[in-house]
Coordinates of C-alpha atoms in Angstrom, one line a residue:
Chain A
M1 CA 0.0 0.0 0.0
S2 CA 1.3 3.4 -0.9
T3 CA 2.4 5.7 1.9
K4 CA 2.4 8.8 -0.4
P5 CA -0.1 11.5 0.5
L6 CA -3.3 11.7 -1.5
A7 CA -2.2 15.0 -3.0
T8 CA 0.3 13.3 -5.2
T9 CA -1.4 10.0 -5.9
R10 CA -5.1 10.8 -6.4
S11 CA -6.5 12.7 -9.3
V12 CA -9.9 14.2 -9.0
M13 CA -11.5 15.2 -12.3
N14 CA -8.1 14.8 -14.0
I15 CA -6.4 17.3 -11.8
P16 CA -3.9 16.1 -9.2
T17 CA -5.4 16.8 -5.7
G18 CA -2.4 19.0 -4.7
R19 CA -2.9 21.3 -7.7
L20 CA -6.7 21.3 -7.2
A21 CA -6.1 22.5 -3.6
V22 CA -3.9 25.3 -4.8
W23 CA -6.6 26.5 -7.2
W24 CA -9.1 26.5 -4.3
V25 CA -6.6 28.6 -2.2
I26 CA -6.3 31.0 -5.1
A27 CA -10.1 31.1 -5.5
S28 CA -10.5 32.1 -1.9
E29 CA -7.7 34.6 -2.2
I30 CA -9.5 36.3 -5.0
V31 CA -12.4 37.0 -2.7
I32 CA -10.0 38.3 0.1
F33 CA -8.0 40.6 -2.1
G34 CA -11.1 41.4 -4.3
G35 CA -13.1 42.6 -1.3
L36 CA -10.2 44.8 -0.1
L37 CA -9.5 46.3 -3.5
G38 CA -13.2 46.7 -4.4
A39 CA -13.6 48.6 -1.1
Y40 CA -10.6 50.8 -2.0
V41 CA -12.0 51.5 -5.5
M42 CA -15.3 52.6 -4.0
F43 CA -13.7 55.1 -1.6
R44 CA -11.2 56.2 -4.3
L45 CA -14.1 57.1 -6.6
S46 CA -15.8 59.2 -4.0
H47 CA -12.6 60.9 -2.7
D48 CA -10.8 62.9 -5.3
A49 CA -8.5 64.2 -2.6
W50 CA -6.9 60.8 -2.4
A51 CA -5.1 61.6 -5.6
E52 CA -2.9 64.0 -3.7
Q53 CA -2.2 61.3 -1.1
A54 CA -1.3 58.8 -3.8
A55 CA 1.1 61.3 -5.2
V56 CA 3.3 60.7 -2.2
T57 CA 3.9 57.1 -3.1
N58 CA 7.0 56.5 -5.1
T59 CA 6.0 55.4 -8.6
W60 CA 9.5 54.3 -9.6
A61 CA 9.8 52.1 -6.5
G62 CA 6.4 50.5 -7.3
A63 CA 7.4 50.1 -11.0
F64 CA 10.7 48.5 -10.0
N65 CA 8.9 46.1 -7.7
T66 CA 6.5 45.2 -10.5
L67 CA 9.5 44.4 -12.7
V68 CA 11.0 42.3 -9.9
L69 CA 7.8 40.3 -9.4
L70 CA 7.2 39.8 -13.2
T71 CA 10.8 38.5 -13.4
S72 CA 10.3 36.2 -10.4
S73 CA 7.2 34.9 -12.1
L74 CA 9.3 34.0 -15.2
S75 CA 11.8 32.1 -13.0
A76 CA 8.9 30.3 -11.3
V77 CA 7.4 29.1 -14.6
L78 CA 10.9 28.1 -15.9
A79 CA 11.3 26.1 -12.6
H80 CA 8.0 24.4 -13.4
Q81 CA 9.3 23.7 -16.9
A82 CA 12.5 22.2 -15.5
A83 CA 10.5 20.1 -13.1
E84 CA 8.4 18.8 -16.0
R85 CA 11.6 17.6 -17.6
G86 CA 12.7 15.9 -14.4
E87 CA 15.6 18.4 -13.9
G88 CA 15.1 18.8 -10.1
K89 CA 18.4 20.7 -9.4
K90 CA 17.7 23.3 -12.1
A91 CA 14.2 23.7 -10.8
A92 CA 15.6 24.3 -7.3
R93 CA 18.1 26.9 -8.6
L94 CA 15.3 28.7 -10.4
L95 CA 13.1 28.6 -7.2
H96 CA 16.0 30.1 -5.3
F97 CA 16.2 32.9 -7.9
T98 CA 12.5 33.4 -7.4
I99 CA 13.0 33.7 -3.6
L100 CA 15.7 36.3 -4.3
G101 CA 13.1 38.3 -6.3
G102 CA 10.7 38.1 -3.3
L103 CA 13.5 39.3 -1.0
T104 CA 14.3 42.2 -3.3
F105 CA 10.7 43.2 -3.4
L106 CA 10.5 43.2 0.4
V107 CA 13.7 45.3 0.8
V108 CA 12.4 47.9 -1.6
K109 CA 9.0 47.9 0.3
A110 CA 10.9 48.4 3.6
F111 CA 12.7 51.4 2.3
E112 CA 9.4 52.9 0.9
W113 CA 7.5 52.4 4.2
T114 CA 10.4 53.8 6.2
F115 CA 10.4 57.0 4.1
E116 CA 6.6 57.3 4.3
I117 CA 6.3 56.6 8.0
Q118 CA 9.2 59.1 8.7
H119 CA 7.2 61.7 6.8
G120 CA 4.1 61.1 9.0
Y121 CA 2.1 58.9 6.6
T122 CA 1.0 56.1 8.9
L123 CA -1.7 53.5 9.1
T124 CA -4.0 55.9 11.0
S125 CA -3.2 59.1 9.0
N126 CA -6.4 58.8 6.9
L127 CA -8.4 56.2 5.0
F128 CA -6.0 56.2 2.0
W129 CA -3.0 55.3 4.1
S130 CA -5.1 52.7 6.0
F131 CA -5.9 51.0 2.7
Y132 CA -2.3 51.5 1.5
Y133 CA -0.7 49.8 4.4
T134 CA -3.4 47.1 4.7
A135 CA -3.3 46.1 1.1
A136 CA 0.4 46.3 0.6
G137 CA 1.0 44.7 4.0
L138 CA -1.4 41.8 3.3
H139 CA 0.3 41.3 -0.1
G140 CA 3.7 41.5 1.6
L141 CA 2.7 38.7 4.0
H142 CA 1.7 36.6 1.0
V143 CA 5.2 37.3 -0.6
I144 CA 6.8 36.1 2.6
A145 CA 4.6 33.0 2.8
G146 CA 5.5 32.2 -0.9
M147 CA 9.2 32.5 -0.2
V148 CA 9.0 30.2 2.8
L149 CA 7.0 27.6 0.8
M150 CA 9.4 27.8 -2.1
F151 CA 12.4 27.3 0.2
F152 CA 11.0 23.9 1.3
V153 CA 9.8 22.9 -2.2
A154 CA 13.3 23.7 -3.6
R155 CA 14.9 21.5 -0.9
T156 CA 13.0 18.4 -2.1
A157 CA 13.2 19.4 -5.7
A158 CA 17.0 19.5 -5.5
R159 CA 16.8 15.8 -4.6
N160 CA 14.6 15.2 -7.5
E161 CA 11.7 14.4 -5.2
E162 CA 8.1 15.7 -5.2
L163 CA 8.7 17.7 -8.3
Q164 CA 4.9 18.3 -8.8
R165 CA 5.2 20.8 -5.9
V166 CA 7.2 23.1 -8.1
E167 CA 4.2 23.8 -10.2
N168 CA 1.9 24.1 -7.2
V169 CA 4.0 26.7 -5.4
G170 CA 4.5 28.5 -8.8
L171 CA 0.8 28.9 -9.3
Y172 CA 0.5 30.5 -5.9
W173 CA 3.5 32.8 -6.7
H174 CA 1.9 33.9 -10.0
F175 CA -1.3 34.8 -8.2
V176 CA 0.7 37.0 -5.8
D177 CA 2.3 38.6 -8.8
M178 CA -1.2 39.2 -10.3
V179 CA -2.4 40.9 -7.1
W180 CA 0.5 43.3 -7.3
I181 CA -0.2 44.0 -11.0
F182 CA -3.5 45.6 -9.7
L183 CA -2.1 47.2 -6.6
F184 CA 0.5 49.1 -8.6
P185 CA -1.8 51.3 -10.6
L186 CA -4.3 51.6 -7.7
L187 CA -1.7 52.8 -5.1
Y188 CA 1.0 54.3 -7.3
I189 CA -0.3 55.5 -10.6
A190 CA -3.8 56.8 -10.0
K191 CA -2.9 60.4 -8.9
Chain B
M1 CA 6.6 13.1 -13.4
A2 CA 4.0 10.4 -13.7
E3 CA 1.7 12.3 -11.2
H4 CA 1.3 15.2 -13.5
A5 CA -1.8 15.5 -15.5
P6 CA -1.1 15.3 -19.2
A7 CA -2.7 18.6 -19.8
H8 CA 0.2 20.3 -18.0
A9 CA 3.1 18.9 -20.0
A10 CA 4.3 22.4 -20.8
D11 CA 6.6 21.6 -23.7
S12 CA 3.9 19.6 -25.6
H13 CA 1.8 22.8 -25.7
G14 CA 4.4 25.0 -27.3
H15 CA 5.3 26.8 -24.0
G16 CA 9.0 26.4 -24.5
H17 CA 11.7 28.4 -22.7
T18 CA 11.7 31.1 -25.5
S19 CA 8.0 31.6 -25.4
Y20 CA 8.0 32.2 -21.6
V21 CA 10.8 34.8 -22.0
K22 CA 8.8 36.3 -24.9
I23 CA 5.7 36.6 -22.7
W24 CA 7.9 38.2 -19.9
A25 CA 9.3 40.7 -22.5
I26 CA 5.8 41.7 -23.5
L27 CA 4.8 42.1 -19.9
V28 CA 7.8 44.4 -19.3
V29 CA 6.8 46.5 -22.4
L30 CA 3.3 46.8 -21.1
L31 CA 4.6 47.8 -17.7
I32 CA 6.6 50.7 -19.4
V33 CA 3.5 51.8 -21.3
S34 CA 1.5 51.8 -18.0
I35 CA 4.1 54.1 -16.4
I36 CA 4.4 56.5 -19.4
G37 CA 0.7 56.7 -20.2
P38 CA -0.5 58.4 -17.0
E39 CA 2.3 61.0 -17.4
F40 CA 0.2 62.8 -20.1
G41 CA -2.4 63.6 -17.3
I42 CA -5.4 62.7 -19.6
R43 CA -7.9 60.8 -17.5
V44 CA -9.0 58.5 -20.3
V45 CA -5.4 57.7 -21.3
T46 CA -4.6 57.0 -17.6
L47 CA -7.5 54.7 -17.2
I48 CA -6.6 52.7 -20.4
T49 CA -2.8 52.6 -19.9
A50 CA -2.9 52.0 -16.1
F51 CA -5.9 49.9 -15.5
G52 CA -6.7 48.5 -18.9
I53 CA -3.1 47.3 -19.3
A54 CA -3.2 45.8 -15.7
I55 CA -6.1 43.6 -16.8
V56 CA -4.1 42.5 -20.0
K57 CA -1.0 41.8 -17.9
A58 CA -3.0 39.7 -15.4
Y59 CA -4.7 37.8 -18.2
M60 CA -1.3 37.0 -19.8
V61 CA 0.1 35.8 -16.5
A62 CA -2.9 33.6 -15.9
K63 CA -3.0 32.2 -19.4
H64 CA 0.7 31.6 -20.0
F65 CA 2.4 31.3 -16.7
M66 CA -0.4 29.7 -14.7
H67 CA -1.4 27.7 -17.9
L68 CA -5.1 28.5 -17.5
G69 CA -5.4 28.2 -21.2
I70 CA -4.7 24.5 -21.1
E71 CA -6.0 23.8 -17.6
R72 CA -9.4 22.1 -17.1
K73 CA -12.1 24.6 -18.1
W74 CA -14.0 24.4 -14.9
V75 CA -11.0 25.8 -13.0
S76 CA -11.4 29.1 -14.9
Y77 CA -15.1 28.9 -14.2
I78 CA -14.4 28.7 -10.4
L79 CA -12.1 31.7 -10.6
L80 CA -14.7 33.6 -12.6
V81 CA -17.4 32.9 -10.0
M82 CA -15.1 34.3 -7.4
L83 CA -14.7 37.5 -9.5
A84 CA -18.5 37.6 -9.9
F85 CA -18.8 37.5 -6.0
M86 CA -16.6 40.5 -6.0
L87 CA -18.8 42.4 -8.4
V88 CA -21.9 41.5 -6.3
F89 CA -20.2 42.9 -3.2
F90 CA -19.2 46.0 -5.1
A91 CA -22.7 46.5 -6.5
G92 CA -24.3 46.0 -3.1
V93 CA -22.0 48.3 -1.1
A94 CA -20.9 50.9 -3.6
P95 CA -24.2 53.0 -3.5
D96 CA -23.8 53.5 0.3
V97 CA -20.2 54.5 -0.1
L98 CA -20.5 56.7 -3.2
E99 CA -23.6 58.6 -2.1
H100 CA -23.4 61.2 0.6
D101 CA -27.0 61.0 1.7
G102 CA -30.1 58.9 1.2
Q103 CA -33.8 58.8 2.1
N104 CA -33.3 57.9 5.7
W105 CA -29.6 58.5 6.3
I106 CA -26.8 61.1 6.1
K107 CA -23.2 60.3 6.0
L108 CA -21.6 62.0 9.0
Y109 CA -18.0 60.8 8.5
E110 CA -15.7 63.5 7.0
E111 CA -12.4 62.6 5.4
P112 CA -9.4 64.2 7.2
A113 CA -7.8 67.1 5.3
V114 CA -5.4 66.4 2.5
G115 CA -1.8 66.2 3.7
A116 CA -3.0 65.0 7.1
G117 CA 0.1 62.8 7.1
H118 CA 2.3 65.8 7.7
A119 CA 0.3 66.8 10.8
T120 CA 1.7 63.8 12.7
T121 CA 5.2 64.3 11.5
T122 CA 7.7 64.3 14.3
H123 CA 10.6 65.6 12.2

């Protein structure tokens, strides 16, 4: 009798259970981020003055972080491709590169927040900044979670084990990238 | 990789290394357009270049990097239902947020003045 977890051996409706679970996670995350961003858009539409608050955020830092996340998504999908070919070590290397992208993103974010907080723009300054820190903070937590997950997936992938996990963690990472694709214009560009 | 569903054999669907890099390059070009567009200060151009392009970028990531194009159709349907929930939420709540008074209520909350961040500056 197999001792492998169901996530790798069972396939419901022709999707491995592990991947199906990730899709469900993503589906629930759509509602979480969707609700938050939907609320932001509602308030933004009725508060023209928020444009002046948004002008404080650093567009170049946001753009650089978008580039970083898009590039890390590329390395994540290339890791998936390597895993499909059975090249575990290469997949692990690419996942490490993706983790580095996440780290770069967080460092840039830390500099941004430090600057903004030092200038008095805090979580409680007004509704714009409450949304800004909540949305970017929640997204940042997802980046950290993705990095931790990828670290463990890369460890097993380097041994050519459980290579299907590379795709699963990649799906999650692409979703985190997609959320930022919407946060960038909402928080940095709409001025 | 016996555990993998056949539909996800990336190479067999033409998603080679080059095409992924090509998709990434297009995404970077779109990012540049989304930064330059709003610089003109024209509302319509800003909406199209910033938000329109964000939708295109998200679609490209979903289709090519997440392989939704070759994933089981019902996965897309589940995700679309979640987006529909978001719209229902928006449609239900937006009137209360966007309107400043109604038949039986008045919005009492007032947004703090612009630049309120500076008021709490300690430097």
